[in-house]
Each structure stands twice: as C-alpha cells, then as structure tokens.
PDB file of C-alpha atoms and ligand atoms in Angstrom:
ATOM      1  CA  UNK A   1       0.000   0.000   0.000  1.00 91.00           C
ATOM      2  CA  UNK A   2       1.520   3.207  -0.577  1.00 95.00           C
ATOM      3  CA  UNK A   3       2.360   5.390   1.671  1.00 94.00           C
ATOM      4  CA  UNK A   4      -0.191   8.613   2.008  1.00 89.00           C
ATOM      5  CA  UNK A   5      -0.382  12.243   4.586  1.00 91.00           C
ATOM      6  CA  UNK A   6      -2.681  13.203   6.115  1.00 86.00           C
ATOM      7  CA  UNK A   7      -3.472  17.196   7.140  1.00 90.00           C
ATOM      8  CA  UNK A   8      -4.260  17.118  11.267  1.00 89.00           C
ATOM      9  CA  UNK A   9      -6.983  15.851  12.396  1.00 84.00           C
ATOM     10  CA  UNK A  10      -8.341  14.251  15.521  1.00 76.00           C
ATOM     11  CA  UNK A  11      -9.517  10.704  13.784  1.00 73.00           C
ATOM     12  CA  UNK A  12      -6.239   9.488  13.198  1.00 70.00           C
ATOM     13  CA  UNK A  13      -6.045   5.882  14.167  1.00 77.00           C
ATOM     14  CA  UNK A  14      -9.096   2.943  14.933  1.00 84.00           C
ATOM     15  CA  UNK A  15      -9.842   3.169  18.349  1.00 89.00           C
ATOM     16  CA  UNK A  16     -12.197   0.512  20.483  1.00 94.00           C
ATOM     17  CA  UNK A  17     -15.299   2.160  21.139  1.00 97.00           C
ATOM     18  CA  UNK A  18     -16.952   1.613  25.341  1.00 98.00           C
ATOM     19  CA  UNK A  19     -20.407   2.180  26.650  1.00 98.00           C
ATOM     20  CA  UNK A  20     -19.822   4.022  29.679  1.00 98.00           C
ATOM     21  CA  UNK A  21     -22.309   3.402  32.241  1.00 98.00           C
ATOM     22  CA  UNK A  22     -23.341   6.112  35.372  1.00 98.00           C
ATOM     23  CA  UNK A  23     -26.159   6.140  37.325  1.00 96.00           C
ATOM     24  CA  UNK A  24     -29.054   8.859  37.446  1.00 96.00           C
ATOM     25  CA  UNK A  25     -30.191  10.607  41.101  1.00 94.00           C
ATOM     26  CA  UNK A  26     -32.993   7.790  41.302  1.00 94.00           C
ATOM     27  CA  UNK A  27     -30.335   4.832  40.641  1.00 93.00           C
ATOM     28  CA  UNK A  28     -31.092   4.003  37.220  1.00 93.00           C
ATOM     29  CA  UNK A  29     -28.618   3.521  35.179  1.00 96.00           C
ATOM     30  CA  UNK A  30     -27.327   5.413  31.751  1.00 97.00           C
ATOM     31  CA  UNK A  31     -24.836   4.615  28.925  1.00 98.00           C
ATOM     32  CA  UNK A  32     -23.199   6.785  26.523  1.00 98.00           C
ATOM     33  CA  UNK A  33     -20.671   5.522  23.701  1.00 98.00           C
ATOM     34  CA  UNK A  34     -17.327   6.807  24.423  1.00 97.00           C
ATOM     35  CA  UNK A  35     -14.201   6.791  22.189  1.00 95.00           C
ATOM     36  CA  UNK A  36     -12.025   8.929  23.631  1.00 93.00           C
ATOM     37  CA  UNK A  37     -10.951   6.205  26.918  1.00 96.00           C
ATOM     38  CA  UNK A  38      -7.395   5.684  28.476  1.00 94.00           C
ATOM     39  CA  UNK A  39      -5.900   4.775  31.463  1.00 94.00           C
ATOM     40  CA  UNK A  40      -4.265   7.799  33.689  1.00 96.00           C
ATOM     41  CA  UNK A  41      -3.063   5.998  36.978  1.00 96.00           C
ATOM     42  CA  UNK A  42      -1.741   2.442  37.821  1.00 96.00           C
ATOM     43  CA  UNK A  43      -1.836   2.643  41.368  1.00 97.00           C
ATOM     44  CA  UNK A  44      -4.582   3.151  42.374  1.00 95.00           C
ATOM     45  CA  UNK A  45      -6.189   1.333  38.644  1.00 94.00           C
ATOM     46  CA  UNK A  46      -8.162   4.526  37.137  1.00 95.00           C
ATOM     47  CA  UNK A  47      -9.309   5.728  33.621  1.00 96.00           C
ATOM     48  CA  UNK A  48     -10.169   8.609  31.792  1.00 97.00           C
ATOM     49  CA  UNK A  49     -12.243   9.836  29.069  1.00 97.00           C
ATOM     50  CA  UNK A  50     -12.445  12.940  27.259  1.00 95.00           C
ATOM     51  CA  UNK A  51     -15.752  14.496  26.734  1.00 95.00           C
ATOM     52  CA  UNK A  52     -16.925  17.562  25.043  1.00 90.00           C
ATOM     53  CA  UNK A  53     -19.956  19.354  25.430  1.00 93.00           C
ATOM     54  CA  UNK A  54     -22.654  18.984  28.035  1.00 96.00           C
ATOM     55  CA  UNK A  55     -23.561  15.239  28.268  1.00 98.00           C
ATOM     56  CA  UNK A  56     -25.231  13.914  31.115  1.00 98.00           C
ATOM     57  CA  UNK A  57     -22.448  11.110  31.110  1.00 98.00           C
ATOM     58  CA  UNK A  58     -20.292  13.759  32.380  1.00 97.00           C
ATOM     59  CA  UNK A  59     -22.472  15.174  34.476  1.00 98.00           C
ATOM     60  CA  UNK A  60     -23.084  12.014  36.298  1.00 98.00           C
ATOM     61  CA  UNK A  61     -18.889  11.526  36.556  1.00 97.00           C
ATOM     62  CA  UNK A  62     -18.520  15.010  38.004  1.00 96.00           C
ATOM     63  CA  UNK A  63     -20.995  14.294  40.655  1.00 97.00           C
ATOM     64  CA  UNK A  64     -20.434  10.826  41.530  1.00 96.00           C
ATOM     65  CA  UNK A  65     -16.790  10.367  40.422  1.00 94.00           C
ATOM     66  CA  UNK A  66     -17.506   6.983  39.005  1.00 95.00           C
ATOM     67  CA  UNK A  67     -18.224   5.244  36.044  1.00 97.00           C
ATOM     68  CA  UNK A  68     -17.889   1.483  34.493  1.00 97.00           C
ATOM     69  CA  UNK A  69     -16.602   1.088  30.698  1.00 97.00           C
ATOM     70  CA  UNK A  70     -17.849  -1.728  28.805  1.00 97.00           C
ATOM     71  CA  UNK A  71     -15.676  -2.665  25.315  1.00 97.00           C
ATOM     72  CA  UNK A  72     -18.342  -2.671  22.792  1.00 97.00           C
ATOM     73  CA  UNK A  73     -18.706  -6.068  20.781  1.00 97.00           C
ATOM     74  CA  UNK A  74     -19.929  -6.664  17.215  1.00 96.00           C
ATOM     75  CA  UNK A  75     -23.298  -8.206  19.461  1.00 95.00           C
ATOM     76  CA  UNK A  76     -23.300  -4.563  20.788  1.00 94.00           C
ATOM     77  CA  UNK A  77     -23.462  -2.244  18.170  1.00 95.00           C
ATOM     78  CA  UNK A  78     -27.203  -1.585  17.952  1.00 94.00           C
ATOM     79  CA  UNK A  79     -26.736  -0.484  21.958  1.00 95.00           C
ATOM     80  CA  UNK A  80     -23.587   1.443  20.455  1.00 96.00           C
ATOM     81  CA  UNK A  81     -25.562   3.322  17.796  1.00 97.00           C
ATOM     82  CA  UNK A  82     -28.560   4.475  20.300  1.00 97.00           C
ATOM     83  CA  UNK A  83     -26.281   5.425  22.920  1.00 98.00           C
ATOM     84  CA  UNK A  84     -23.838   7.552  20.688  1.00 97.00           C
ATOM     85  CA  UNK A  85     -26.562   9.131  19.447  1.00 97.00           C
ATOM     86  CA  UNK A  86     -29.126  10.318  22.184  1.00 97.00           C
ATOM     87  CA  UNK A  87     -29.002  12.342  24.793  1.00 97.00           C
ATOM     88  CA  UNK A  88     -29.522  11.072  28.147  1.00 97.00           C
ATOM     89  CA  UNK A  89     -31.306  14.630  29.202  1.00 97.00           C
ATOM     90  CA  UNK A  90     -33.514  13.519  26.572  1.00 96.00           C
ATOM     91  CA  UNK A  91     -34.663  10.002  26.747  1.00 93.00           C
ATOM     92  CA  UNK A  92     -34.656   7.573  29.434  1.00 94.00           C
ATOM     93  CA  UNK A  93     -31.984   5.550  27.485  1.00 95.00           C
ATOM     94  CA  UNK A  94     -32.054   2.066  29.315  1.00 93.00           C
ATOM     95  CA  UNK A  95     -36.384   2.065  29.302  1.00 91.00           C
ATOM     96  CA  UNK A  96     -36.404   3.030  25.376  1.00 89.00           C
ATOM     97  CA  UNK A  97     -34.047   0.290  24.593  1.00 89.00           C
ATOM     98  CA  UNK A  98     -35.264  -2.122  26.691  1.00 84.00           C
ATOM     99  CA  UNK A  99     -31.163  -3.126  27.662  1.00 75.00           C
ATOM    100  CA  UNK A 100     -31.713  -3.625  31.906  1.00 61.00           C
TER     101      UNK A 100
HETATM  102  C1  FMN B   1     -18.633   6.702  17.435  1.00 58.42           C
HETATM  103  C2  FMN B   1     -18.910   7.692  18.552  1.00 58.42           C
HETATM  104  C3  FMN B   1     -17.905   7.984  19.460  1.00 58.42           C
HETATM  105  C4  FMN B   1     -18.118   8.927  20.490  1.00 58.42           C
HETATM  106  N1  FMN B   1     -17.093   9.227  21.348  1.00 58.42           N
HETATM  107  C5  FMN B   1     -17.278  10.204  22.278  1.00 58.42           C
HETATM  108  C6  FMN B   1     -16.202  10.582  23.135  1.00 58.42           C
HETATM  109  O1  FMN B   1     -15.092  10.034  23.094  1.00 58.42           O
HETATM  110  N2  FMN B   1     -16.433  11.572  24.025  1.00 58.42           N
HETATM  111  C7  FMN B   1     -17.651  12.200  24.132  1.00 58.42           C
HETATM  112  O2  FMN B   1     -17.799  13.110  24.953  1.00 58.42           O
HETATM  113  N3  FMN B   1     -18.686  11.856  23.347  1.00 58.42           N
HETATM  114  C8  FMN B   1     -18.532  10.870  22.418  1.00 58.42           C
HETATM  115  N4  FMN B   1     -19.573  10.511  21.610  1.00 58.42           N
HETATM  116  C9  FMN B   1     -20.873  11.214  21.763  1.00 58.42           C
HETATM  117  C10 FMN B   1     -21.754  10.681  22.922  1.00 58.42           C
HETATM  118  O3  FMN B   1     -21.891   9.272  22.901  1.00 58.42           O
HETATM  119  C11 FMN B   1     -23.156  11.348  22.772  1.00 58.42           C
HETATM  120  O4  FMN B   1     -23.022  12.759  22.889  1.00 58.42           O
HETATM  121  C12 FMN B   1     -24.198  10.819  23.744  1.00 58.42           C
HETATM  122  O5  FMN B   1     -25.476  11.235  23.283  1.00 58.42           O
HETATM  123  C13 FMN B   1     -24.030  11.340  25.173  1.00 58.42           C
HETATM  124  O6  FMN B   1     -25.053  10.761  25.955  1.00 58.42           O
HETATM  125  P1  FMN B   1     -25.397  11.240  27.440  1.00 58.42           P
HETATM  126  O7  FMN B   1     -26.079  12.601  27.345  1.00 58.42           O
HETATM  127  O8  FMN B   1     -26.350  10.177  27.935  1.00 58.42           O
HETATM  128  O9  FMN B   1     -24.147  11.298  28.223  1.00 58.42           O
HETATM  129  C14 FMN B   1     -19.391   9.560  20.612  1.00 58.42           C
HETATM  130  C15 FMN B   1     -20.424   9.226  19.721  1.00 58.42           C
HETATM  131  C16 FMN B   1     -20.189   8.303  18.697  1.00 58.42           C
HETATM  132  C17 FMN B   1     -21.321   7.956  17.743  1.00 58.42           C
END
C-alpha cells in the first residue's frame, strides 16, 4: 500500500469504542458511547475519558466520580448506535431500549 499524509486531524487511528455506564439521582442507570478512553493511573487502577460538550455522562462523573466502561462487541453495536446518538437529558436511554 503506498504510503499517504494526512493534514491534522483528531480521527487518526481505529480506536475501540466503550459504553460508559453512570447512574441517574434515582439509581437508574445510563450509557453513553465513548471513544475517547485511556488509562491515567496504575496505582490506584483509574481511567479517563475525554468528553466535550454537556452530556449527562459527564455530568453524572462530576458528581459521583464513578463510572464502568464496557468494550463494545460486534453483538453490541445496535446499543452502540442508540447510545452515541441520544441524549440522556432527553430520553430515558435504558427504558427506550429495553437493555436492563
Ligand atoms: C462513534 C462515537 C464515538 C463517540 N465518542 C465520544 C467521546 O469520546 N467523548 C464524548 O464526549 N462523546 C462521544 N460521543 C458522543 C456521545 O456518545 C453522545 O453525545 C451521547 O449522546 C451522550 O449521551 P449522554 O447525554 O447520555 O451522556 C461519541 C459518539 C459516537 C457515535
């Protein structure tokens, strides 16, 4: 294959794609897909994810300072799609796709 450059840009590489899970004030859980995921301590174990924007995902980590990442599977990627693309201030996420 030969050899091509690229201008700068931010999607430069395949990355695995997580459904990060927080939970709402009344313990219900909500996913959003996240990209952006890396680790940023060994000891103690702890990731990070970058977020932009105002996404209730981010709300929820602010608050609670906790979240779970799952590693999306090819048996995943209709959760992938809906969760990538809906707001959790919106929808009830979980209810509408019937996941819990
Ligand atoms: C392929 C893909 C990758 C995404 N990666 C990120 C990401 O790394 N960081 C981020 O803040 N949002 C990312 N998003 C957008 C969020 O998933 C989206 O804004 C979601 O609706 C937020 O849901 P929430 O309001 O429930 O938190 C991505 C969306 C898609 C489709």
């Amino acid at each position: 294959m030969q050899k091509r450059s690229l201008a700068p840009q931010r999607g430069f590489f395949p990355q695995p794609s997580y459904l990060i899970g927080t939970y709402k004030e009344d313990g219900s859980p909500n996913f959003a897909l996240i990209t952006w995921v890396t680790f940023c301590s060994v000891n103690p174990p702890m990731l990070m994810f970058a977020s932009r924007g105002k996404k209730l995902t981010r709300e929820l980590v602010e608050k609670n300072g906790i979240f779970s990442a799952n590693l999306v599977s090819t048996d995943m990627m209709y959760m992938a799609d809906y969760f990538g693309n809906t707001s959790g201030y919106k929808k009830n996420k979980c209810d509408e796709i019937g996941c819990m």
